[in-house]
């Protein structure tokens, strides 16, 4: 056994390591293995306490990435199991602090070991160790101390949550880490963890938790811990929420309130009742339309009333009345107290402070309270549902006379402001400067402060009568041009503009997702009206604005020759042609940079959720095609036009978008591919080649053949290219041969006859 001095020095070093990982969480995976070798099951009690608390803190840390928790959870299984089995292996008494920390750590790592076993079927050892830890914890749930039992309740709730089916948010099997860890991740034929056994175990453990409430135990700590654990299950597992809510509705936390209660009983009853009320209110707040909302509200009011009645003075615990009068007088000799004098109606009228001199705001006009803290509250921070609940009782409690007096006070203030409105003195000053004075009795000494300086400045600009209006007297205002932006500033402003554009688009997408029913469909189906909605604030108008910024901002930037641009800019800028041309090139470069950033962001935006945003991709590519066609028509030299229907912007960006979308298409996404290929303005052999590559995947042969067949039927300009692709698929054989043969039988039957002849010839030759 180590000496106390050695143990203290080791603890000091371990504490230094803990401070390091708290400041730099990314080194946890380097520190934890070293700590496990020092705080093992055979180490000193102080080291075991520190190590158990450190592991519980590590796996509960919100800053530690999930990937590191997943990998480190397998390393600590042996240590946790050794701490829990010291009594069986060594015959030593357990330490409550160590067991509490072990149970908390086990509750944190259980989902990670569960997910590891789901995806690594061959690793049966890790799941066997976790099962042993689970059994040791469940044995202590009914016999351990209060602190350990509370931690066991948390562990059992985590097991039930993990072994109950949850919602699969991401259906893509390539991103399993995005889904919540639940029974839904386990395949039906899993050899190590059969789903039926796991679900049955979770149901039994849930009944064990609910048994604490069904038996109406008087242990307030255990009941409160159970309610807090069940709140998470109700929120995240809808399949068991009704069962939990029904049990809690039948739970009576006021069982001890019937007779004489000690101080401890009073605290226990208050704690259990208030926790139950908070539990029910939280369920109602998260889901006001719950099917049990009526019963939950009724039970909440019932518990409040019963709790108030149980602790109201006047029953068994009521104080006795004093034997002597509290004021020293008998009832027959009490002094007569005169009622306060009733104020007249004029005296009862409240008085309101006058407005401050000078300009006032609308808030100051309607503020009648003298309390400065009342005007500092911004009404917009109060939630709408609270306002809707507060307004009706407030309006009913207002005194009509006081309300009328307040309205009269605001009306009087408004009339005073309108009556004391200052005359337009600036206009009079301008008329005096131009010699057009309509007032013969004008007194310069009564002008506003500073008017003499204004008149003197205007008089010095030109002699009196030299002009007919103010513009001749003042002259033309010529501001210097702003300084040119540097390349770094230009890039920074372009990045900010892109971020704000797509930030607004995301907000509009969220608003559209919240809409439902007929309203949402009518707002989205505008057709060609979206082209006129650029100035609007709806999603269609914003999409049109973004796509045109991407396609039109660099439009017609290179159509002039450098000599023509230099000569024109010299004449416009008085000989400064070189500087002006440099500014134009810099502006063109910044426009192209902004357009390229918007295009890249558009591609990422569409790819992220292409099923809902395919219309944005079609609108973007249509704008690209239109802008390229305009650019080709405006070119002076026809020899510079690209050949083979290649458009400088449309072709590469359409190919890039199609290339980015193809990996995410599954067997049910054929209609999205067909819509994209049928609605974009132009197709080339490169597009068809990308579609043909889909047939290399046996599961997606069908959607590739369907897309090519649709293009053959509805897009004659690209029909021969599609038929060549289908012929190539037919000649290659494989899964695509049957579908391609059906199309070729109608459009190129000679290919099938040629293939049949070759086959027959081969047979004869053989």
mmCIF file of C-alpha atoms in Angstrom, residues 591-764:
data_model
loop_
_atom_site.group_PDB
_atom_site.id
_atom_site.type_symbol
_atom_site.label_atom_id
_atom_site.label_comp_id
_atom_site.label_asym_id
_atom_site.label_seq_id
_atom_site.Cartn_x
_atom_site.Cartn_y
_atom_site.Cartn_z
ATOM 1 C CA UNK A 591 -18.215 41.216 -59.389
ATOM 2 C CA UNK A 592 -16.929 37.885 -60.648
ATOM 3 C CA UNK A 593 -15.710 36.955 -57.156
ATOM 4 C CA UNK A 594 -19.127 37.701 -55.649
ATOM 5 C CA UNK A 595 -20.872 35.774 -58.432
ATOM 6 C CA UNK A 596 -18.603 32.739 -57.969
ATOM 7 C CA UNK A 597 -19.191 32.712 -54.194
ATOM 8 C CA UNK A 598 -22.967 32.922 -54.663
ATOM 9 C CA UNK A 599 -22.843 30.109 -57.219
ATOM 10 C CA UNK A 600 -20.867 27.852 -54.881
ATOM 11 C CA UNK A 601 -23.241 28.645 -52.028
ATOM 12 C CA UNK A 602 -26.242 27.951 -54.287
ATOM 13 C CA UNK A 603 -24.857 24.522 -55.180
ATOM 14 C CA UNK A 604 -24.330 23.650 -51.505
ATOM 15 C CA UNK A 605 -27.775 25.016 -50.600
ATOM 16 C CA UNK A 606 -29.512 22.891 -53.244
ATOM 17 C CA UNK A 607 -27.499 19.736 -52.525
ATOM 18 C CA UNK A 608 -28.211 19.894 -48.796
ATOM 19 C CA UNK A 609 -31.960 19.305 -49.319
ATOM 20 C CA UNK A 610 -32.428 18.715 -53.049
ATOM 21 C CA UNK A 611 -35.885 17.169 -52.714
ATOM 22 C CA UNK A 612 -37.356 20.456 -51.450
ATOM 23 C CA UNK A 613 -35.006 22.826 -53.301
ATOM 24 C CA UNK A 614 -34.918 21.343 -56.797
ATOM 25 C CA UNK A 615 -36.945 24.343 -58.003
ATOM 26 C CA UNK A 616 -34.124 26.654 -56.894
ATOM 27 C CA UNK A 617 -31.646 24.669 -58.991
ATOM 28 C CA UNK A 618 -33.878 24.872 -62.065
ATOM 29 C CA UNK A 619 -34.364 28.630 -61.601
ATOM 30 C CA UNK A 620 -30.617 29.178 -61.169
ATOM 31 C CA UNK A 621 -29.645 27.182 -64.281
ATOM 32 C CA UNK A 622 -32.355 28.931 -66.316
ATOM 33 C CA UNK A 623 -30.891 32.299 -65.335
ATOM 34 C CA UNK A 624 -27.383 31.072 -66.239
ATOM 35 C CA UNK A 625 -28.558 29.946 -69.667
ATOM 36 C CA UNK A 626 -30.398 33.221 -70.320
ATOM 37 C CA UNK A 627 -27.422 35.356 -69.256
ATOM 38 C CA UNK A 628 -25.062 33.337 -71.488
ATOM 39 C CA UNK A 629 -27.385 33.716 -74.465
ATOM 40 C CA UNK A 630 -27.556 37.476 -73.945
ATOM 41 C CA UNK A 631 -23.775 37.641 -73.718
ATOM 42 C CA UNK A 632 -23.391 35.694 -76.981
ATOM 43 C CA UNK A 633 -25.842 37.971 -78.786
ATOM 44 C CA UNK A 634 -24.025 41.118 -77.614
ATOM 45 C CA UNK A 635 -20.572 39.982 -78.775
ATOM 46 C CA UNK A 636 -19.162 41.910 -81.724
ATOM 47 C CA UNK A 637 -16.959 39.170 -83.175
ATOM 48 C CA UNK A 638 -19.049 36.129 -84.106
ATOM 49 C CA UNK A 639 -15.904 34.035 -84.425
ATOM 50 C CA UNK A 640 -15.428 34.113 -80.672
ATOM 51 C CA UNK A 641 -18.679 32.345 -79.983
ATOM 52 C CA UNK A 642 -18.241 28.859 -78.502
ATOM 53 C CA UNK A 643 -19.137 25.864 -80.582
ATOM 54 C CA UNK A 644 -20.934 22.580 -79.865
ATOM 55 C CA UNK A 645 -23.614 24.403 -77.858
ATOM 56 C CA UNK A 646 -21.106 25.082 -75.076
ATOM 57 C CA UNK A 647 -22.098 28.016 -72.860
ATOM 58 C CA UNK A 648 -19.316 29.480 -70.688
ATOM 59 C CA UNK A 649 -21.312 29.588 -67.438
ATOM 60 C CA UNK A 650 -24.360 27.379 -67.910
ATOM 61 C CA UNK A 651 -22.564 24.246 -69.066
ATOM 62 C CA UNK A 652 -19.941 23.892 -66.281
ATOM 63 C CA UNK A 653 -22.334 24.878 -63.492
ATOM 64 C CA UNK A 654 -25.114 22.573 -64.685
ATOM 65 C CA UNK A 655 -22.631 19.690 -64.916
ATOM 66 C CA UNK A 656 -21.277 20.524 -61.455
ATOM 67 C CA UNK A 657 -24.776 20.596 -59.920
ATOM 68 C CA UNK A 658 -25.746 17.303 -61.569
ATOM 69 C CA UNK A 659 -22.463 15.705 -60.432
ATOM 70 C CA UNK A 660 -23.084 16.868 -56.857
ATOM 71 C CA UNK A 661 -26.659 15.524 -56.821
ATOM 72 C CA UNK A 662 -26.083 12.067 -58.316
ATOM 73 C CA UNK A 663 -24.428 10.457 -55.211
ATOM 74 C CA UNK A 664 -27.463 11.338 -53.067
ATOM 75 C CA UNK A 665 -30.125 9.894 -55.393
ATOM 76 C CA UNK A 666 -31.718 6.648 -54.237
ATOM 77 C CA UNK A 667 -34.229 4.349 -55.869
ATOM 78 C CA UNK A 668 -37.177 6.617 -54.917
ATOM 79 C CA UNK A 669 -35.709 9.852 -56.319
ATOM 80 C CA UNK A 670 -36.303 9.190 -60.001
ATOM 81 C CA UNK A 671 -38.967 11.874 -60.259
ATOM 82 C CA UNK A 672 -36.557 14.542 -58.961
ATOM 83 C CA UNK A 673 -33.926 13.563 -61.544
ATOM 84 C CA UNK A 674 -36.516 13.560 -64.340
ATOM 85 C CA UNK A 675 -37.828 16.969 -63.295
ATOM 86 C CA UNK A 676 -34.339 18.475 -63.278
ATOM 87 C CA UNK A 677 -33.393 17.029 -66.684
ATOM 88 C CA UNK A 678 -36.699 18.005 -68.290
ATOM 89 C CA UNK A 679 -36.882 21.616 -67.020
ATOM 90 C CA UNK A 680 -33.314 22.909 -67.356
ATOM 91 C CA UNK A 681 -32.912 24.826 -70.647
ATOM 92 C CA UNK A 682 -30.253 22.766 -72.447
ATOM 93 C CA UNK A 683 -28.697 19.311 -72.314
ATOM 94 C CA UNK A 684 -25.520 17.997 -73.897
ATOM 95 C CA UNK A 685 -23.715 14.707 -74.269
ATOM 96 C CA UNK A 686 -21.821 15.408 -71.027
ATOM 97 C CA UNK A 687 -25.120 15.555 -69.083
ATOM 98 C CA UNK A 688 -26.281 12.273 -70.594
ATOM 99 C CA UNK A 689 -22.933 10.663 -69.755
ATOM 100 C CA UNK A 690 -23.395 11.570 -66.085
ATOM 101 C CA UNK A 691 -26.903 10.078 -66.089
ATOM 102 C CA UNK A 692 -25.566 6.932 -67.745
ATOM 103 C CA UNK A 693 -23.026 6.489 -64.933
ATOM 104 C CA UNK A 694 -25.950 5.905 -62.565
ATOM 105 C CA UNK A 695 -26.476 2.546 -64.260
ATOM 106 C CA UNK A 696 -23.166 1.342 -62.823
ATOM 107 C CA UNK A 697 -24.981 0.999 -59.486
ATOM 108 C CA UNK A 698 -27.287 -2.064 -59.696
ATOM 109 C CA UNK A 699 -29.792 -0.446 -57.314
ATOM 110 C CA UNK A 700 -30.130 2.724 -59.417
ATOM 111 C CA UNK A 701 -30.314 1.226 -62.905
ATOM 112 C CA UNK A 702 -34.070 1.768 -62.994
ATOM 113 C CA UNK A 703 -34.005 5.537 -62.422
ATOM 114 C CA UNK A 704 -31.215 5.977 -65.020
ATOM 115 C CA UNK A 705 -33.181 4.106 -67.707
ATOM 116 C CA UNK A 706 -36.409 5.942 -66.800
ATOM 117 C CA UNK A 707 -34.686 9.321 -67.094
ATOM 118 C CA UNK A 708 -33.193 8.461 -70.507
ATOM 119 C CA UNK A 709 -36.529 7.097 -71.760
ATOM 120 C CA UNK A 710 -38.313 10.300 -70.633
ATOM 121 C CA UNK A 711 -35.773 12.478 -72.453
ATOM 122 C CA UNK A 712 -36.163 10.388 -75.600
ATOM 123 C CA UNK A 713 -39.926 11.012 -75.525
ATOM 124 C CA UNK A 714 -40.128 14.719 -74.613
ATOM 125 C CA UNK A 715 -36.799 16.317 -75.712
ATOM 126 C CA UNK A 716 -36.173 15.563 -79.427
ATOM 127 C CA UNK A 717 -32.939 17.645 -79.670
ATOM 128 C CA UNK A 718 -31.165 15.251 -77.311
ATOM 129 C CA UNK A 719 -32.999 12.086 -78.455
ATOM 130 C CA UNK A 720 -30.166 10.576 -80.504
ATOM 131 C CA UNK A 721 -27.655 11.077 -77.700
ATOM 132 C CA UNK A 722 -29.991 9.351 -75.232
ATOM 133 C CA UNK A 723 -30.612 6.482 -77.669
ATOM 134 C CA UNK A 724 -26.853 6.051 -78.105
ATOM 135 C CA UNK A 725 -26.501 5.853 -74.334
ATOM 136 C CA UNK A 726 -29.310 3.287 -74.087
ATOM 137 C CA UNK A 727 -27.756 1.277 -76.889
ATOM 138 C CA UNK A 728 -24.456 1.264 -75.040
ATOM 139 C CA UNK A 729 -26.183 0.031 -71.875
ATOM 140 C CA UNK A 730 -27.962 -2.679 -73.866
ATOM 141 C CA UNK A 731 -24.757 -3.884 -75.449
ATOM 142 C CA UNK A 732 -22.974 -3.974 -72.088
ATOM 143 C CA UNK A 733 -25.650 -6.279 -70.709
ATOM 144 C CA UNK A 734 -26.269 -6.484 -67.003
ATOM 145 C CA UNK A 735 -29.290 -5.171 -65.160
ATOM 146 C CA UNK A 736 -29.878 -2.312 -67.619
ATOM 147 C CA UNK A 737 -30.360 -4.541 -70.660
ATOM 148 C CA UNK A 738 -34.063 -5.281 -70.105
ATOM 149 C CA UNK A 739 -35.099 -1.657 -69.587
ATOM 150 C CA UNK A 740 -32.922 -0.361 -72.429
ATOM 151 C CA UNK A 741 -34.253 -3.057 -74.742
ATOM 152 C CA UNK A 742 -37.848 -1.895 -74.220
ATOM 153 C CA UNK A 743 -36.934 1.613 -75.388
ATOM 154 C CA UNK A 744 -34.798 0.433 -78.299
ATOM 155 C CA UNK A 745 -37.593 -1.864 -79.471
ATOM 156 C CA UNK A 746 -39.634 1.221 -80.374
ATOM 157 C CA UNK A 747 -36.967 3.659 -81.549
ATOM 158 C CA UNK A 748 -34.122 1.440 -82.856
ATOM 159 C CA UNK A 749 -35.457 -2.039 -83.529
ATOM 160 C CA UNK A 750 -32.595 -2.761 -85.918
ATOM 161 C CA UNK A 751 -30.200 -2.821 -82.965
ATOM 162 C CA UNK A 752 -32.198 -5.600 -81.356
ATOM 163 C CA UNK A 753 -32.359 -7.545 -84.648
ATOM 164 C CA UNK A 754 -28.622 -7.155 -85.060
ATOM 165 C CA UNK A 755 -28.099 -8.452 -81.566
ATOM 166 C CA UNK A 756 -30.441 -11.389 -82.209
ATOM 167 C CA UNK A 757 -28.645 -12.225 -85.419
ATOM 168 C CA UNK A 758 -25.300 -12.187 -83.714
ATOM 169 C CA UNK A 759 -26.633 -14.481 -81.039
ATOM 170 C CA UNK A 760 -28.043 -16.960 -83.591
ATOM 171 C CA UNK A 761 -24.862 -16.869 -85.614
ATOM 172 C CA UNK A 762 -22.914 -17.648 -82.522
ATOM 173 C CA UNK A 763 -25.081 -20.653 -81.825
ATOM 174 C CA UNK A 764 -24.710 -22.017 -85.376
#
